[in-house]
Coordinates of C-alpha atoms in Angstrom, one line a residue:
X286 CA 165.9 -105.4 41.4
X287 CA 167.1 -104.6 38.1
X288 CA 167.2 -105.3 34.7
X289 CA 164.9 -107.3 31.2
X290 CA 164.9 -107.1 27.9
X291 CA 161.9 -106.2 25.5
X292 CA 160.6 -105.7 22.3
X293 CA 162.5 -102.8 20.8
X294 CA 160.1 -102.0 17.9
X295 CA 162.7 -102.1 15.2
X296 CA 162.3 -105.8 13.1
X297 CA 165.9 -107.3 12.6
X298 CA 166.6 -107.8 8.6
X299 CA 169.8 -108.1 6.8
X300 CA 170.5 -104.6 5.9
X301 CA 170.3 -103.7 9.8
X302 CA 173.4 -103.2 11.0
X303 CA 174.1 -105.2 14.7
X304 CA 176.2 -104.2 17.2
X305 CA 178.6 -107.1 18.9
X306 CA 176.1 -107.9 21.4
X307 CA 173.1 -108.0 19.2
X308 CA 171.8 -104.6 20.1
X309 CA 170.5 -102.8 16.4
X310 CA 172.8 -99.9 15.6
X311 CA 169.4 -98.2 14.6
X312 CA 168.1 -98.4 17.7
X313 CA 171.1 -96.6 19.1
X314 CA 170.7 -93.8 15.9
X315 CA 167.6 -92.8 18.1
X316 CA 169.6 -90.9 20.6
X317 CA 170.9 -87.7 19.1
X318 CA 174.1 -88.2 21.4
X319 CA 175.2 -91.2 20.0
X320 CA 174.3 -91.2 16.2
X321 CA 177.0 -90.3 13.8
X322 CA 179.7 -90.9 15.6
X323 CA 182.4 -94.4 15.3
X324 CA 181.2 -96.6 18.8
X325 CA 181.8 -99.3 20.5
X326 CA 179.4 -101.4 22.6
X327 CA 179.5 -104.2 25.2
X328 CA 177.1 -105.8 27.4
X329 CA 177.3 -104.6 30.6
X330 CA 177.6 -107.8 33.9
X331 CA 173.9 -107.9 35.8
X332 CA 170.3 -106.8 35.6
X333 CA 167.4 -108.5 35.7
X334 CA 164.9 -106.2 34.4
X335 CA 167.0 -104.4 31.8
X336 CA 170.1 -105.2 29.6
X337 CA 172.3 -102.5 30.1
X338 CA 175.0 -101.8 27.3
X339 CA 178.7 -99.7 27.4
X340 CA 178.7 -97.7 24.7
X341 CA 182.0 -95.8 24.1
X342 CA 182.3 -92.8 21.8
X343 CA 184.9 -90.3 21.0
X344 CA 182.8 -88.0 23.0
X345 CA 182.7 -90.5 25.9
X346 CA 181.3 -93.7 27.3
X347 CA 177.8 -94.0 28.6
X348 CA 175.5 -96.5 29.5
X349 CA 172.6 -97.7 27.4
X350 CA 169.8 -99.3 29.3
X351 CA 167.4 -101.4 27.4
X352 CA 164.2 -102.0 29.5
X353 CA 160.9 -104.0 28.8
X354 CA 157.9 -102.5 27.5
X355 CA 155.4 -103.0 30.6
X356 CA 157.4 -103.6 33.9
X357 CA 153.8 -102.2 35.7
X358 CA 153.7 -105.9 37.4
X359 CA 156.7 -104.9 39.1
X360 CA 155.7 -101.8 40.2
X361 CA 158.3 -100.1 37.8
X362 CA 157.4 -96.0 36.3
X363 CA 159.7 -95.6 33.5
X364 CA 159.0 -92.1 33.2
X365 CA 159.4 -91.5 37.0
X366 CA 162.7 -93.5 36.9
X367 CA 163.8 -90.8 34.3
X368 CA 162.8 -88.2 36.4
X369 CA 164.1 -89.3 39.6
X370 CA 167.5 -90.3 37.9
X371 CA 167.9 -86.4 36.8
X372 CA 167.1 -85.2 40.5
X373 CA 169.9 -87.8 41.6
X374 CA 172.2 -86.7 39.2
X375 CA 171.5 -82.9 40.4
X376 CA 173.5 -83.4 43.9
X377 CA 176.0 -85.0 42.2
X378 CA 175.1 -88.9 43.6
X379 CA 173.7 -90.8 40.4
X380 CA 175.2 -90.7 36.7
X381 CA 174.8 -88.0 34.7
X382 CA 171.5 -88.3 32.4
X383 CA 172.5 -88.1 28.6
X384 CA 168.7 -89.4 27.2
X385 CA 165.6 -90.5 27.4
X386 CA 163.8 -92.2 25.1
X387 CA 160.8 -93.8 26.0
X388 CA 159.3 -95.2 22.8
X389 CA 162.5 -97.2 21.9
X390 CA 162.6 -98.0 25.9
X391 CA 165.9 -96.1 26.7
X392 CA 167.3 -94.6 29.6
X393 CA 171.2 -93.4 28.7
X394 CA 173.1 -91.9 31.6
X395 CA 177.0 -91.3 32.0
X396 CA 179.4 -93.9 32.6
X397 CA 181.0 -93.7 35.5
X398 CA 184.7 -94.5 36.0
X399 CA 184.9 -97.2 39.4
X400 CA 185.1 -99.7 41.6
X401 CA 181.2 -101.9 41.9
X402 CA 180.7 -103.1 45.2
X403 CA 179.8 -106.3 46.1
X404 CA 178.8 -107.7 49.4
X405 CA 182.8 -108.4 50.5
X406 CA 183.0 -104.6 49.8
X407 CA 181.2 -103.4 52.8
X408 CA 184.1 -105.4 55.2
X409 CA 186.6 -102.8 53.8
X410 CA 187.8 -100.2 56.6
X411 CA 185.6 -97.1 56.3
X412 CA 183.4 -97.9 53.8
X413 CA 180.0 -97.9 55.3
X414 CA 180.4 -94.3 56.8
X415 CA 181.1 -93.3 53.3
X416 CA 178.1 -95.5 52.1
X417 CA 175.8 -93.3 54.8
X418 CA 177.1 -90.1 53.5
X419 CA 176.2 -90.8 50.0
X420 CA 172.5 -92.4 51.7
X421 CA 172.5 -89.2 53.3
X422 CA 173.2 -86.8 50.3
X423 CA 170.5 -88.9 48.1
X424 CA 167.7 -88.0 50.6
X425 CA 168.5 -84.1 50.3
X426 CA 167.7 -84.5 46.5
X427 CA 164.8 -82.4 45.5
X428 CA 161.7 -84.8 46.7
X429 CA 160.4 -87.2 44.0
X430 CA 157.3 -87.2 42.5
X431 CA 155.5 -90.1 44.3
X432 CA 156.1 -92.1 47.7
X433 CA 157.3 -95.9 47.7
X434 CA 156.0 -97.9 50.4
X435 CA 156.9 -101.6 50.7
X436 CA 154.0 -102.0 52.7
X437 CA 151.0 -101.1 50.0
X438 CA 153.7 -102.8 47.1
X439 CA 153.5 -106.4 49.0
X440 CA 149.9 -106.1 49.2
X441 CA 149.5 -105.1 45.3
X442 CA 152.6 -107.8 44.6
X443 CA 150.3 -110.4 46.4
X444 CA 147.2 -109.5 44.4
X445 CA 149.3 -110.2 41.5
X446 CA 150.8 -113.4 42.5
X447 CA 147.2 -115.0 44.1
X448 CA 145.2 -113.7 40.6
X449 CA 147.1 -115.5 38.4
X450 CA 148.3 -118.5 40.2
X451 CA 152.1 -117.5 40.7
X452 CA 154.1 -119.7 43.3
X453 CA 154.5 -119.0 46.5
X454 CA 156.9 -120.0 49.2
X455 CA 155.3 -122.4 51.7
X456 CA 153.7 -120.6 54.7
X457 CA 154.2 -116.9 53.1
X458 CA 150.7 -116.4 54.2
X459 CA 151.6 -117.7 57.9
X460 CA 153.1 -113.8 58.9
X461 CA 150.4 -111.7 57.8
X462 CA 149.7 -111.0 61.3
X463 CA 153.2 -110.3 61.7
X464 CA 153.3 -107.9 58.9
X465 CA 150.1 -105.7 60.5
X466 CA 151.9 -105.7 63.9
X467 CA 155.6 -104.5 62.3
X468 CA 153.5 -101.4 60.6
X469 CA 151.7 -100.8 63.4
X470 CA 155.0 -100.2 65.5
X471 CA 156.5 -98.2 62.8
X472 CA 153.3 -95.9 62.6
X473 CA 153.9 -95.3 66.8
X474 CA 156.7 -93.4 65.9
X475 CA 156.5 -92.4 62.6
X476 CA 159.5 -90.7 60.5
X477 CA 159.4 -87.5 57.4
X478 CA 160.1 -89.4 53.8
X479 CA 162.7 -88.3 52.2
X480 CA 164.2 -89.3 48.1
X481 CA 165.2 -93.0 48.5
X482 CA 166.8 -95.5 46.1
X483 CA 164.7 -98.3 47.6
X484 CA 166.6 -101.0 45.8
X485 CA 170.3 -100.8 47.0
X486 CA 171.8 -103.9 46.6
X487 CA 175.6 -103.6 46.6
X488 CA 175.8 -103.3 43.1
X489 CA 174.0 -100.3 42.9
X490 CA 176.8 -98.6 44.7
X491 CA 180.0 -97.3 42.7
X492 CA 182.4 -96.0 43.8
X493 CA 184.7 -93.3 42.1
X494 CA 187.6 -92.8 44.2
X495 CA 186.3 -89.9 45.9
X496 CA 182.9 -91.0 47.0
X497 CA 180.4 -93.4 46.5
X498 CA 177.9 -92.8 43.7
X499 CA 174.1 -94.2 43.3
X500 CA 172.7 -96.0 40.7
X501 CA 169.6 -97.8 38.8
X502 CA 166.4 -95.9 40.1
X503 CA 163.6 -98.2 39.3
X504 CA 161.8 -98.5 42.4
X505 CA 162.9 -94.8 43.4
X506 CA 160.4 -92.7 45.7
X507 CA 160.1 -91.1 48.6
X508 CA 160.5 -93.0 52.2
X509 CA 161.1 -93.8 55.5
X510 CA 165.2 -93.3 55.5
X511 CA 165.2 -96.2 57.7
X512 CA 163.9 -98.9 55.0
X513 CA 166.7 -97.1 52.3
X514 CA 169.1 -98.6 55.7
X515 CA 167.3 -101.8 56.5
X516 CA 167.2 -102.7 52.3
X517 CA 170.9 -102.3 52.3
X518 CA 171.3 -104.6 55.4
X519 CA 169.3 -107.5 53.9
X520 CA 170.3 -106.9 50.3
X521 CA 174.2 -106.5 51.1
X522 CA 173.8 -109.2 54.3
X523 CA 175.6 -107.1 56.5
X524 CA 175.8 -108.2 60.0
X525 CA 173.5 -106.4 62.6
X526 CA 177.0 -104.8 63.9
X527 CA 176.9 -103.3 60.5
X528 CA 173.9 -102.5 60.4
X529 CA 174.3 -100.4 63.6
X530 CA 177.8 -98.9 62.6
X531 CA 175.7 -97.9 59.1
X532 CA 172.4 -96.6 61.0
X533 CA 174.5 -94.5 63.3
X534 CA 176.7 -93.3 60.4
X535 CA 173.6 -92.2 58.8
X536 CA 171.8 -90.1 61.8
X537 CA 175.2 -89.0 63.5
X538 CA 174.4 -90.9 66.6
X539 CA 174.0 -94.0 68.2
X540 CA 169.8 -95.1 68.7
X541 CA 168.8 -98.1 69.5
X542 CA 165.0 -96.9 68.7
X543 CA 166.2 -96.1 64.7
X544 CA 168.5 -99.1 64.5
X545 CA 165.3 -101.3 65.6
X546 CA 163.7 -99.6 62.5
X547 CA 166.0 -100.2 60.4
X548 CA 166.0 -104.1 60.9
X549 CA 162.5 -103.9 60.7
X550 CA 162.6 -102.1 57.4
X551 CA 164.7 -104.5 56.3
X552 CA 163.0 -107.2 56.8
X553 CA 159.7 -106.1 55.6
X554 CA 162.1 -105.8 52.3
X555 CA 162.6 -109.1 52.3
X556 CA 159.1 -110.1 53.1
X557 CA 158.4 -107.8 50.1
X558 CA 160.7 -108.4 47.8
X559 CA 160.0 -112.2 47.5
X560 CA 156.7 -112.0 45.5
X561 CA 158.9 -109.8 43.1
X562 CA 160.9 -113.2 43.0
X563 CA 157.7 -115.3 42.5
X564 CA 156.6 -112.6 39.5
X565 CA 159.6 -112.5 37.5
X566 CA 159.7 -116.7 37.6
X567 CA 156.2 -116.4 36.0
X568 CA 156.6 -113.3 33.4
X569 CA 160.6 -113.1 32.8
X570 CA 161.8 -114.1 29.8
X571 CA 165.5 -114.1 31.1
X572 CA 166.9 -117.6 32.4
X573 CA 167.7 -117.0 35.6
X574 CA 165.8 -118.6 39.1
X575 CA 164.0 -115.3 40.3
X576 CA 162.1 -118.2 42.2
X577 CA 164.8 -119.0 44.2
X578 CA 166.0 -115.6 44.4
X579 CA 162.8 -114.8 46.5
X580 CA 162.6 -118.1 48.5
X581 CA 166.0 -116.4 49.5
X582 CA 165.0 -114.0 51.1
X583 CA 161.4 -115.4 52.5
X584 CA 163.9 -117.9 54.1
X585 CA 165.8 -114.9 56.2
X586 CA 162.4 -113.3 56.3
X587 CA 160.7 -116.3 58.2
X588 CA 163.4 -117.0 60.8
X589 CA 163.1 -113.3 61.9
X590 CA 159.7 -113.2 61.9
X591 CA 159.6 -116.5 64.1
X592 CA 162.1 -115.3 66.6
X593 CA 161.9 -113.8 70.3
X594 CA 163.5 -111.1 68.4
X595 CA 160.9 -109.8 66.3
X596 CA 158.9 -109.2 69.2
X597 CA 161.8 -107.1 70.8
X598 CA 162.6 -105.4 67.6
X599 CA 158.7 -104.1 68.1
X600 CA 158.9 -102.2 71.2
X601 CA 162.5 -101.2 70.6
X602 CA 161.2 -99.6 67.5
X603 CA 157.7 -98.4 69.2
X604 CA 160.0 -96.7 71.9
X605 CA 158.1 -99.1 74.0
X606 CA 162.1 -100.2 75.8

């Protein structure tokens, strides 16, 4: 989930001179790569915890992201992302990072020259093997510095959300149990972590004309492979035939064991990912109904949960069948 914007620490006056989209030119003077030199800057489509700028030089066009002070609620590392956007970059999968500059809450990477996919994308011919190789070349990065598991982040999401009185969907609580059963049958058979994206919605995804690149590494950390799968599945709603042809893409065969995980992943994302929805209605500044955005998925959540499925899903992924 991506992009907010925050306090800047530079005060607005007359004699400060704006850019188009309201951005302070002085606040763009702070990084060495882009002061002294004629720009140009737009506002870039999307983001819900940063506003991300084009900024186009004669020495190129990167992109300036502008993120909030404290994302901590949101279980967001600044510093981390920085680093774990570098390690990306290294294999040749994310942007290139230009700077980072942490008191003026800046990340600037490379532009990159592309196609953004959307949801539709993923029915083009031969995308989704390309998709897994590009999955696949992010998790041989160097490891990053800390684990992400969706598991511990509900839980801490939760404590948030019940401490201060947030919303929350009707009946989240019902599938508790459900949770504890869908970790237990991922701990039967438990997988290595590896560097994962953890947050790929289709727009995340780029691609260049010779291979897909990865973006936006907020919620970056090491994981289970099979949740980086399962989170593209529910945030790109592929169909479960996708998911399969993606899963088996990925691994270089056909499992129904890891394709159970994925979907299971998945849809502990969801389950996850919509008390992220119910904190950003609370503390988000931007107009937009993160509400809604998480009943979303609480909705798809629920009806899995509540199916005959789930429990086959369990012993498929258990190795139980």
């Amino acid at each position: 989930m991506t992009e907010a914007v925050g306090h800047t620490g530079i005060e607005r006056s007359s004699d400060v001179e704006a850019c188009p989209d309201g951005l302070p030119a002085a606040l763009l003077d702070t990084v060495e790569q882009l002061r002294g030199h004629p720009r140009t800057v737009e506002t870039l489509p999307g983001g819900l915890t940063n506003v991300n700028y084009k900024v186009t030089t004669p020495a190129g066009c990167f992109v300036v992201r502008h993120f909030t002070e404290d994302a901590s609620a949101l279980a967001i590392d600044r510093r981390q992302e920085y680093r774990n956007s570098v390690r990306a970059a290294a294999i040749g999968v994310g942007a290139p990072v230009v700077a980072f500059v942490p008191g003026q809450h800046l990340l600037v990477v490379g532009f990159i020259e592309g196609t953004t996919l959307t949801n539709a994308s993923f029915h083009d011919a031969g995308l989704i093997p390309r998709v897994a190789q590009s999955i696949r070349t992010l998790h041989s990065a160097e490891p990053f510095d800390t684990d992400f598991d969706m598991f511990a982040i509900q839980r801490r999401y939760l404590s948030i959300v019940q401490a201060n009185g947030y919303q929350l969907p009707a009946g989240y609580l019902d599938f508790s149990g459900h949770v504890d059963r869908l970790a237990a049958a991922l701990a039967h058979r438990p997988m290595p972590r590896v560097p994962c994206n953890n947050d790929l919605l289709a727009g995340n995804f780029i691609d260049d004309g010779s291979r897909i690149r990865i973006i936006d590494y907020e919620y970056s950390g090491n994981n289970d492979a099979c949740f980086e799968l399962g989170n593209v599945w529910s945030e790109c709603e592929l169909s479960l035939d996708q998911l399969a042809e993606l899963v088996t893409c990925y691994f270089g065969r056909s499992d129904r064991q890891l394709i159970a995980r994925a979907e299971l992943q998945g849809l502990m994302s969801k389950y996850g990912w919509t008390l992220w929805g119910s904190i950003q209605a609370s503390i988000s500044r931007i107009d937009y109904d993160f509400f809604n955005w998480g009943l979303q998925r609480f909705i798809g959540a629920a009806a899995l949960f509540s199916s005959r499925r789930f429990d086959r899903l369990l012993d498929q992924a258990a190795g139980y069948e």
